[in-house]
Amino acid sequence: MGPLRTHLRSATRLAHERVDAAFGQYDLSRRSDYATFLSHHAAILTPLELSLEAAGVARLLPDWPERSRRHALRQDLEVLGLLPPSIGQGATPQGPAALLGMVYVLEGSRLGAAVLLRRVREATDPDVRAATLYLGHGAAQGLWTSFIDRLEQSPQALADPDAVVAGALAAFAAFEAAAGPAGRQKEGRTG
Ligand code: HEM
């Protein structure tokens, strides 16, 4: 594991534990829980991707169009008969290093998605089993590994690792906020 990822992983470990706990409370084999899970993710992923694009993510990551998942998520919501949630303004990355920190969180969430997908595939509801474009996005394309390789070689990230961490924490905070009171209450946290 390279120095930047090692630094990022330890600096964001507690933030990851919180989103893991908050979203881990949803039983993704149940239609209502899965619908809520996907809607919460859409409420954050869509504005975040749009603000990354406005900030020029494609200049730093030319394969960004292959990484974007909001359309896949929207299709999953349609399969479940849901409209996309209304979205707010996504957090604006404060510079290229922070931008890469935000993308670290989005790309890293693919690792958890693979774990969660197994649960979704156990669902008895055929619509739930059919709505897996988001959690299954980019599987076997090595997008996480290729992102980490690019991050460890990025002059912007190497020059300002603290800004990378700040960007990552901002993205994690947005997902934690999106988990909603349900996720936090189930976890025994209020406020
Ligand atoms: C129930 C929900 C979740 C589960 C079960 C989960 C699970 C995992 C797992 C198994 C890993 C790999 C850990 C390793 O390599 O040692 C991982 C890594 C990661 N997850 Fe999650 N995750 C969840 C939610 C999230 C969410 C919501 C985000 C962000 C939006 C996220 C971001 C990340 C990141 C950035 C990493 C990479 C950490 C590293 O550098 O190794 N996870 N997650």
Coordinates of N, CA and C and ligand atoms in Angstrom, one line a residue:
M1 N 0.8 -1.2 0.0 CA 0.0 0.0 0.0 C 0.9 1.2 0.0
G2 N 0.6 2.2 -0.9 CA 1.5 3.4 -1.0 C 1.3 4.4 0.1
P3 N 2.2 5.3 0.2 CA 2.1 6.3 1.4 C 0.9 7.1 1.5
L4 N 0.4 7.6 0.3 CA -0.8 8.4 0.3 C -2.1 7.6 0.8
R5 N -2.2 6.4 0.2 CA -3.4 5.6 0.7 C -3.3 5.2 2.1
T6 N -2.1 4.9 2.6 CA -1.8 4.5 4.0 C -2.3 5.7 4.9
H7 N -1.8 6.9 4.5 CA -2.2 8.1 5.2 C -3.7 8.4 5.2
L8 N -4.3 8.3 4.0 CA -5.7 8.5 3.9 C -6.5 7.5 4.7
R9 N -6.1 6.2 4.5 CA -6.9 5.2 5.2 C -6.9 5.4 6.7
S10 N -5.8 5.8 7.3 CA -5.8 5.9 8.8 C -6.5 7.2 9.1
A11 N -6.3 8.3 8.3 CA -6.9 9.5 8.6 C -8.4 9.5 8.5
T12 N -9.0 8.6 7.7 CA -10.4 8.5 7.5 C -11.1 7.3 8.1
R13 N -10.3 6.5 8.8 CA -10.8 5.2 9.3 C -12.1 5.4 10.2
L14 N -12.1 6.4 11.1 CA -13.3 6.6 11.9 C -14.5 7.1 11.1
A15 N -14.2 7.9 10.1 CA -15.3 8.4 9.2 C -15.9 7.2 8.5
H16 N -15.0 6.3 8.0 CA -15.5 5.1 7.3 C -16.4 4.3 8.2
E17 N -15.9 4.1 9.4 CA -16.6 3.3 10.4 C -18.0 3.8 10.6
R18 N -18.1 5.1 10.6 CA -19.5 5.8 10.9 C -20.4 5.5 9.7
V19 N -19.9 5.7 8.4 CA -20.8 5.5 7.3 C -21.1 4.0 7.1
D20 N -20.1 3.2 7.4 CA -20.3 1.7 7.4 C -21.4 1.3 8.3
A21 N -21.3 1.8 9.6 CA -22.3 1.5 10.6 C -23.7 2.1 10.2
A22 N -23.7 3.3 9.7 CA -25.0 4.0 9.4 C -25.7 3.2 8.2
F23 N -24.9 2.9 7.2 CA -25.6 2.2 6.0 C -25.7 0.7 6.2
G24 N -24.8 0.2 7.1 CA -24.9 -1.2 7.4 C -26.2 -1.6 8.1
Q25 N -26.9 -0.6 8.6 CA -28.1 -1.0 9.3 C -29.3 -1.3 8.4
Y26 N -29.2 -1.0 7.1 CA -30.3 -1.3 6.2 C -30.2 -2.8 5.7
D27 N -31.3 -3.5 5.8 CA -31.3 -4.9 5.3 C -31.6 -4.8 3.8
L28 N -30.5 -4.9 3.0 CA -30.6 -4.6 1.5 C -31.4 -5.7 0.8
S29 N -31.8 -6.8 1.5 CA -32.6 -7.8 0.8 C -34.1 -7.4 0.9
R30 N -34.3 -6.4 1.7 CA -35.7 -5.9 1.9 C -36.0 -4.7 1.0
R31 N -37.0 -4.7 0.2 CA -37.3 -3.7 -0.8 C -37.3 -2.3 -0.2
S32 N -38.0 -2.1 0.9 CA -38.1 -0.8 1.5 C -36.8 -0.2 2.0
D33 N -36.0 -1.1 2.6 CA -34.7 -0.7 3.1 C -33.7 -0.4 1.9
Y34 N -33.8 -1.2 0.9 CA -32.9 -1.0 -0.3 C -33.3 0.3 -1.0
A35 N -34.6 0.5 -1.1 CA -35.0 1.7 -1.8 C -34.5 3.0 -1.0
T36 N -34.6 2.9 0.3 CA -34.1 4.0 1.1 C -32.6 4.2 1.0
F37 N -31.9 3.0 1.0 CA -30.4 3.1 0.9 C -30.0 3.7 -0.5
L38 N -30.7 3.3 -1.6 CA -30.3 3.8 -2.9 C -30.7 5.3 -3.0
S39 N -31.8 5.7 -2.4 CA -32.3 7.1 -2.5 C -31.3 8.0 -1.7
H40 N -30.8 7.5 -0.5 CA -29.9 8.3 0.2 C -28.6 8.4 -0.5
H41 N -28.1 7.3 -1.2 CA -26.9 7.4 -1.9 C -27.1 8.4 -3.1
A42 N -28.2 8.3 -3.8 CA -28.5 9.2 -4.9 C -28.5 10.7 -4.5
A43 N -29.0 10.9 -3.3 CA -29.1 12.3 -2.9 C -27.7 12.9 -2.6
I44 N -26.7 12.1 -2.5 CA -25.3 12.6 -2.2 C -24.5 12.4 -3.5
L45 N -24.5 11.2 -4.1 CA -23.6 10.9 -5.2 C -23.9 11.8 -6.4
T46 N -25.1 12.1 -6.7 CA -25.4 12.9 -7.9 C -24.8 14.3 -7.7
P47 N -25.2 15.1 -6.7 CA -24.6 16.4 -6.6 C -23.0 16.4 -6.4
L48 N -22.5 15.3 -5.8 CA -21.1 15.2 -5.6 C -20.4 15.0 -7.0
E49 N -20.9 14.1 -7.8 CA -20.4 13.9 -9.1 C -20.4 15.2 -9.9
L50 N -21.6 15.9 -9.9 CA -21.8 17.1 -10.6 C -20.8 18.2 -10.2
S51 N -20.5 18.3 -8.9 CA -19.6 19.3 -8.4 C -18.1 18.9 -8.8
L52 N -17.8 17.6 -8.8 CA -16.5 17.2 -9.2 C -16.3 17.5 -10.7
E53 N -17.4 17.3 -11.5 CA -17.3 17.6 -13.0 C -17.1 19.1 -13.2
A54 N -17.8 19.9 -12.4 CA -17.7 21.3 -12.6 C -16.3 21.8 -12.2
A55 N -15.7 21.0 -11.3 CA -14.3 21.4 -10.8 C -13.2 20.8 -11.7
G56 N -13.6 20.1 -12.8 CA -12.6 19.6 -13.8 C -12.0 18.2 -13.4
V57 N -12.8 17.3 -12.8 CA -12.3 16.0 -12.5 C -11.7 15.3 -13.7
A58 N -12.3 15.5 -14.9 CA -11.9 14.8 -16.1 C -10.5 15.2 -16.5
R59 N -10.1 16.4 -16.1 CA -8.7 16.8 -16.4 C -7.7 15.9 -15.7
L60 N -8.0 15.6 -14.4 CA -7.1 14.8 -13.5 C -7.3 13.3 -13.8
L61 N -8.6 12.9 -14.1 CA -8.9 11.5 -14.4 C -9.6 11.4 -15.7
P62 N -8.9 11.3 -16.8 CA -9.5 11.2 -18.1 C -10.6 10.1 -18.3
D63 N -10.4 9.0 -17.4 CA -11.4 7.9 -17.5 C -12.6 8.2 -16.6
W64 N -12.8 9.4 -16.2 CA -13.9 9.7 -15.2 C -15.3 9.3 -15.7
P65 N -15.6 9.5 -17.1 CA -16.9 9.0 -17.5 C -17.1 7.5 -17.2
E66 N -16.1 6.7 -17.2 CA -16.3 5.3 -16.9 C -16.5 5.1 -15.4
R67 N -16.1 6.1 -14.6 CA -16.2 6.0 -13.1 C -17.6 6.5 -12.6
S68 N -18.2 7.4 -13.3 CA -19.4 8.1 -12.9 C -20.5 7.0 -12.7
R69 N -21.3 7.1 -11.6 CA -22.3 6.0 -11.3 C -23.7 6.6 -11.1
R70 N -23.9 7.9 -11.3 CA -25.2 8.5 -11.0 C -26.3 8.0 -12.0
H71 N -25.9 7.7 -13.2 CA -26.9 7.2 -14.1 C -27.3 5.8 -13.8
A72 N -26.3 5.0 -13.4 CA -26.6 3.6 -13.0 C -27.5 3.6 -11.8
L73 N -27.3 4.5 -10.8 CA -28.1 4.6 -9.6 C -29.5 5.0 -10.0
R74 N -29.6 6.0 -10.9 CA -30.9 6.4 -11.4 C -31.7 5.3 -12.0
Q75 N -31.1 4.5 -12.8 CA -31.7 3.3 -13.4 C -32.2 2.3 -12.4
D76 N -31.4 2.1 -11.3 CA -31.8 1.2 -10.2 C -33.1 1.7 -9.5
L77 N -33.1 3.0 -9.3 CA -34.3 3.6 -8.7 C -35.5 3.4 -9.6
E78 N -35.4 3.6 -10.9 CA -36.5 3.4 -11.8 C -37.0 1.9 -11.7
V79 N -36.1 1.0 -11.7 CA -36.5 -0.4 -11.6 C -37.4 -0.6 -10.3
L80 N -37.1 0.1 -9.3 CA -37.9 0.0 -8.0 C -39.1 0.9 -8.0
G81 N -39.3 1.6 -9.2 CA -40.5 2.5 -9.3 C -40.3 3.8 -8.5
L82 N -39.1 4.2 -8.4 CA -38.8 5.4 -7.6 C -38.3 6.6 -8.4
L83 N -38.7 7.8 -8.1 CA -38.2 9.0 -8.7 C -36.8 9.3 -8.0
P84 N -35.9 9.9 -8.8 CA -34.7 10.3 -8.1 C -35.0 11.3 -7.0
P85 N -34.2 11.3 -5.9 CA -34.5 12.3 -4.9 C -34.2 13.7 -5.3
S86 N -34.8 14.7 -4.7 CA -34.4 16.1 -5.0 C -32.9 16.2 -4.5
I87 N -32.1 17.0 -5.2 CA -30.7 17.0 -4.8 C -30.4 18.5 -4.4
G88 N -29.4 18.6 -3.5 CA -28.9 19.9 -3.1 C -27.6 20.2 -3.9
Q89 N -26.9 21.2 -3.4 CA -25.6 21.5 -4.0 C -24.5 20.6 -3.4
G90 N -23.7 20.0 -4.3 CA -22.7 19.1 -3.8 C -21.5 19.9 -3.2
A91 N -20.7 19.4 -2.3 CA -19.6 20.1 -1.8 C -18.6 20.4 -2.9
T92 N -18.1 21.6 -2.9 CA -17.1 22.0 -4.0 C -15.7 21.7 -3.5
P93 N -15.0 20.9 -4.2 CA -13.6 20.6 -3.8 C -12.7 21.8 -3.8
Q94 N -12.0 22.0 -2.7 CA -11.0 23.2 -2.6 C -9.7 22.8 -3.2
G95 N -9.7 22.7 -4.6 CA -8.4 22.5 -5.3 C -8.3 21.0 -5.7
P96 N -7.3 20.7 -6.6 CA -7.1 19.4 -7.1 C -6.8 18.3 -6.1
A97 N -6.1 18.6 -5.1 CA -5.7 17.6 -4.0 C -7.0 17.2 -3.3
A98 N -7.8 18.2 -2.9 CA -9.1 17.9 -2.2 C -10.0 17.1 -3.1
L99 N -10.0 17.5 -4.4 CA -10.9 16.8 -5.4 C -10.5 15.3 -5.4
L100 N -9.2 15.0 -5.5 CA -8.8 13.6 -5.5 C -9.1 12.9 -4.2
G101 N -9.2 13.6 -3.1 CA -9.6 13.1 -1.8 C -11.1 12.7 -1.9
M102 N -11.9 13.5 -2.5 CA -13.3 13.2 -2.6 C -13.5 11.9 -3.5
V103 N -12.7 11.9 -4.6 CA -12.8 10.7 -5.5 C -12.4 9.4 -4.8
Y104 N -11.4 9.6 -3.9 CA -10.9 8.4 -3.1 C -12.1 7.8 -2.4
V105 N -13.0 8.6 -1.8 CA -14.1 8.1 -1.1 C -15.1 7.4 -2.0
L106 N -15.4 8.0 -3.2 CA -16.3 7.4 -4.1 C -15.8 6.1 -4.7
E107 N -14.5 6.1 -5.1 CA -13.9 4.9 -5.6 C -13.8 3.8 -4.6
G108 N -13.4 4.2 -3.3 CA -13.2 3.3 -2.3 C -14.6 2.6 -1.9
S109 N -15.7 3.3 -2.1 CA -17.0 2.8 -1.7 C -17.3 1.6 -2.6
R110 N -16.6 1.4 -3.7 CA -16.8 0.2 -4.6 C -16.5 -1.0 -3.8
L111 N -15.5 -1.0 -2.9 CA -15.1 -2.1 -2.1 C -16.2 -2.6 -1.3
G112 N -16.9 -1.7 -0.6 CA -18.0 -2.0 0.2 C -19.2 -2.5 -0.6
A113 N -19.3 -1.9 -1.8 CA -20.5 -2.2 -2.7 C -20.4 -3.7 -3.1
A114 N -19.2 -4.2 -3.3 CA -19.1 -5.6 -3.7 C -19.6 -6.5 -2.5
V115 N -19.4 -6.1 -1.3 CA -19.9 -6.8 -0.1 C -21.4 -6.7 0.0
L116 N -21.9 -5.5 -0.2 CA -23.4 -5.3 -0.1 C -24.1 -6.0 -1.2
L117 N -23.5 -6.1 -2.4 CA -24.2 -6.7 -3.6 C -24.6 -8.1 -3.3
R118 N -23.7 -8.8 -2.6 CA -24.0 -10.2 -2.2 C -25.4 -10.3 -1.5
R119 N -25.6 -9.3 -0.6 CA -26.9 -9.3 0.2 C -28.1 -9.1 -0.7
V120 N -27.9 -8.1 -1.6 CA -29.0 -7.7 -2.5 C -29.4 -8.9 -3.4
R121 N -28.4 -9.7 -3.8 CA -28.6 -10.8 -4.7 C -29.4 -12.0 -4.0
E122 N -29.5 -11.9 -2.7 CA -30.2 -12.9 -1.9 C -31.7 -12.5 -1.8
A123 N -32.1 -11.4 -2.3 CA -33.4 -10.9 -2.1 C -34.4 -11.8 -2.8
T124 N -35.6 -12.0 -2.3 CA -36.6 -12.8 -2.9 C -37.4 -11.9 -3.9
D125 N -37.3 -10.6 -3.8 CA -38.0 -9.7 -4.7 C -37.2 -9.5 -6.0
P126 N -37.8 -9.9 -7.1 CA -37.0 -9.9 -8.4 C -36.6 -8.5 -8.8
D127 N -37.4 -7.5 -8.4 CA -37.0 -6.1 -8.7 C -35.7 -5.7 -8.0
V128 N -35.6 -6.1 -6.7 CA -34.4 -5.8 -5.9 C -33.2 -6.4 -6.6
R129 N -33.3 -7.7 -6.9 CA -32.2 -8.4 -7.6 C -31.9 -7.8 -8.9
A130 N -32.8 -7.1 -9.6 CA -32.6 -6.5 -10.9 C -32.0 -5.1 -10.8
A131 N -32.1 -4.5 -9.6 CA -31.7 -3.1 -9.4 C -30.2 -3.1 -8.9
T132 N -29.3 -3.6 -9.6 CA -27.9 -3.7 -9.1 C -26.9 -3.1 -10.0
L133 N -27.3 -2.1 -10.8 CA -26.3 -1.5 -11.7 C -25.3 -0.6 -10.9
Y134 N -25.9 0.0 -9.8 CA -25.0 0.9 -9.0 C -24.0 0.1 -8.2
L135 N -24.5 -0.9 -7.4 CA -23.6 -1.6 -6.5 C -22.6 -2.5 -7.4
G136 N -23.1 -2.9 -8.6 CA -22.2 -3.7 -9.5 C -21.4 -2.9 -10.4
H137 N -21.5 -1.6 -10.4 CA -20.8 -0.8 -11.4 C -19.3 -1.0 -11.4
G138 N -18.8 -1.2 -12.6 CA -17.3 -1.2 -12.7 C -16.6 -2.4 -12.2
A139 N -17.5 -3.4 -11.8 CA -16.9 -4.7 -11.2 C -15.9 -5.3 -12.2
A140 N -14.8 -5.7 -11.8 CA -13.8 -6.4 -12.7 C -13.1 -5.4 -13.6
Q141 N -13.3 -4.1 -13.5 CA -12.6 -3.2 -14.3 C -11.4 -2.6 -13.7
G142 N -11.2 -3.0 -12.4 CA -10.0 -2.5 -11.7 C -10.0 -1.0 -11.5
L143 N -11.2 -0.4 -11.3 CA -11.2 1.1 -11.2 C -10.6 1.6 -9.9
W144 N -10.8 0.8 -8.8 CA -10.2 1.2 -7.6 C -8.7 1.2 -7.6
T145 N -8.1 0.1 -8.2 CA -6.7 -0.1 -8.3 C -6.1 1.0 -9.2
S146 N -6.7 1.3 -10.3 CA -6.2 2.2 -11.3 C -6.3 3.7 -10.7
F147 N -7.3 3.9 -9.9 CA -7.4 5.2 -9.2 C -6.3 5.4 -8.2
I148 N -6.1 4.3 -7.4 CA -5.0 4.4 -6.3 C -3.6 4.6 -7.0
D149 N -3.4 4.0 -8.1 CA -2.1 4.2 -8.8 C -2.0 5.6 -9.2
R150 N -3.0 6.2 -9.8 CA -3.0 7.6 -10.2 C -2.8 8.5 -9.1
L151 N -3.5 8.2 -7.9 CA -3.4 9.1 -6.8 C -2.0 9.1 -6.2
E152 N -1.3 8.0 -6.2 CA 0.0 7.9 -5.6 C 1.0 8.6 -6.5
Q153 N 0.7 8.8 -7.8 CA 1.6 9.5 -8.7 C 1.2 10.9 -8.9
S154 N 0.1 11.4 -8.3 CA -0.4 12.7 -8.6 C 0.5 13.8 -7.9
P155 N 1.1 14.7 -8.7 CA 1.9 15.8 -8.1 C 1.1 16.7 -7.1
Q156 N -0.2 16.9 -7.5 CA -1.1 17.7 -6.7 C -1.3 17.1 -5.3
A157 N -1.6 15.8 -5.3 CA -1.9 15.1 -4.1 C -0.6 14.9 -3.2
L158 N 0.5 14.6 -3.9 CA 1.8 14.4 -3.1 C 2.2 15.8 -2.5
A159 N 1.9 16.9 -3.2 CA 2.3 18.2 -2.7 C 1.5 18.6 -1.5
D160 N 0.2 18.1 -1.3 CA -0.7 18.6 -0.3 C -1.6 17.4 0.3
P161 N -0.9 16.4 1.0 CA -1.7 15.3 1.5 C -2.8 15.7 2.5
D162 N -2.6 16.8 3.2 CA -3.6 17.3 4.1 C -4.9 17.7 3.4
A163 N -4.7 18.3 2.2 CA -5.9 18.7 1.5 C -6.6 17.5 0.9
V164 N -5.9 16.5 0.6 CA -6.5 15.2 0.1 C -7.4 14.6 1.2
V165 N -6.8 14.6 2.4 CA -7.6 14.1 3.6 C -8.8 15.0 3.8
A166 N -8.7 16.3 3.7 CA -9.8 17.2 4.0 C -10.9 17.0 3.0
G167 N -10.5 16.7 1.7 CA -11.5 16.4 0.7 C -12.3 15.1 1.0
A168 N -11.5 14.1 1.4 CA -12.1 12.8 1.7 C -13.0 12.9 2.9
L169 N -12.6 13.6 3.9 CA -13.5 13.8 5.1 C -14.8 14.5 4.8
A170 N -14.7 15.5 3.9 CA -15.9 16.3 3.4 C -16.9 15.3 2.7
A171 N -16.3 14.4 1.9 CA -17.2 13.5 1.2 C -17.8 12.5 2.1
F172 N -17.0 11.9 3.0 CA -17.6 11.0 4.0 C -18.7 11.7 4.9
A173 N -18.4 12.9 5.3 CA -19.4 13.6 6.1 C -20.7 13.8 5.3
A174 N -20.6 14.0 4.0 CA -21.8 14.2 3.2 C -22.6 12.8 3.2
F175 N -21.9 11.7 3.1 CA -22.6 10.4 3.1 C -23.2 10.1 4.4
E176 N -22.4 10.5 5.5 CA -22.9 10.2 6.8 C -24.2 11.0 7.1
A177 N -24.2 12.2 6.6 CA -25.4 13.1 6.8 C -26.6 12.5 6.0
A178 N -26.3 11.9 4.8 CA -27.3 11.4 4.0 C -27.9 10.1 4.5
A179 N -27.1 9.4 5.4 CA -27.6 8.1 6.0 C -28.9 8.3 6.7
G180 N -29.1 9.6 7.1 CA -30.4 10.0 7.7 C -30.5 9.5 9.1
P181 N -31.5 10.0 9.8 CA -31.7 9.7 11.3 C -31.9 8.2 11.4
A182 N -32.6 7.6 10.4 CA -32.9 6.1 10.5 C -31.6 5.4 10.7
G183 N -30.6 5.7 9.8 CA -29.3 5.0 9.9 C -28.6 5.2 11.2
R184 N -28.6 6.5 11.6 CA -27.9 6.9 12.9 C -28.7 6.3 14.1
Q185 N -30.1 6.5 14.1 CA -30.8 6.0 15.2 C -30.7 4.5 15.4
K186 N -30.7 3.8 14.3 CA -30.6 2.3 14.3 C -29.2 2.0 15.0
E187 N -28.3 2.9 14.8 CA -26.9 2.7 15.3 C -26.8 3.3 16.7
G188 N -28.0 3.9 17.2 CA -28.0 4.3 18.6 C -27.5 5.7 18.8
R189 N -27.3 6.5 17.6 CA -26.8 7.9 17.7 C -27.9 8.8 17.4
T190 N -28.1 9.8 18.0 CA -29.1 10.9 17.7 C -28.3 12.1 17.2
G191 N -29.1 13.1 16.6 CA -28.5 14.4 16.3 C -27.7 14.3 15.0
Ligands
HEM1 C1 -22.5 -0.8 4.8 C2 -21.7 -0.1 4.2 C3 -20.2 -0.3 3.9 C4 -19.5 -1.5 3.9 C5 -20.0 -2.9 4.3 C6 -18.2 -1.1 3.5 C7 -17.1 -2.1 3.5 C8 -15.9 -1.8 3.0 C9 -14.8 -2.8 2.9 C10 -14.9 -4.3 3.1 C11 -13.7 -2.1 2.5 C12 -12.3 -2.7 2.1 C13 -11.4 -2.6 3.4 C14 -10.0 -3.1 3.1 O1 -9.5 -3.1 2.0 O2 -9.4 -3.5 4.1 C15 -14.1 -0.7 2.4 C16 -13.2 0.2 2.0 C17 -13.6 1.5 1.8 N1 -14.9 2.0 1.9 FE1 -16.4 1.1 2.6 N2 -18.1 0.1 3.2 C18 -19.3 0.7 3.4 C19 -19.7 1.9 3.2 C20 -18.9 2.9 2.7 C21 -19.4 4.2 2.2 C22 -20.8 4.7 2.3 C23 -18.3 4.8 1.7 C24 -18.2 6.2 1.2 C25 -19.1 6.8 0.6 C26 -17.1 3.9 1.9 C27 -15.9 4.2 1.5 C28 -14.8 3.3 1.5 C29 -13.4 3.7 1.2 C30 -12.9 5.0 0.8 C31 -12.7 2.5 1.3 C32 -11.1 2.4 1.1 C33 -10.3 2.4 2.3 C34 -8.9 2.0 2.0 O3 -8.1 2.9 1.6 O4 -8.5 0.9 2.1 N3 -17.6 2.7 2.4 N4 -15.4 -0.6 2.7

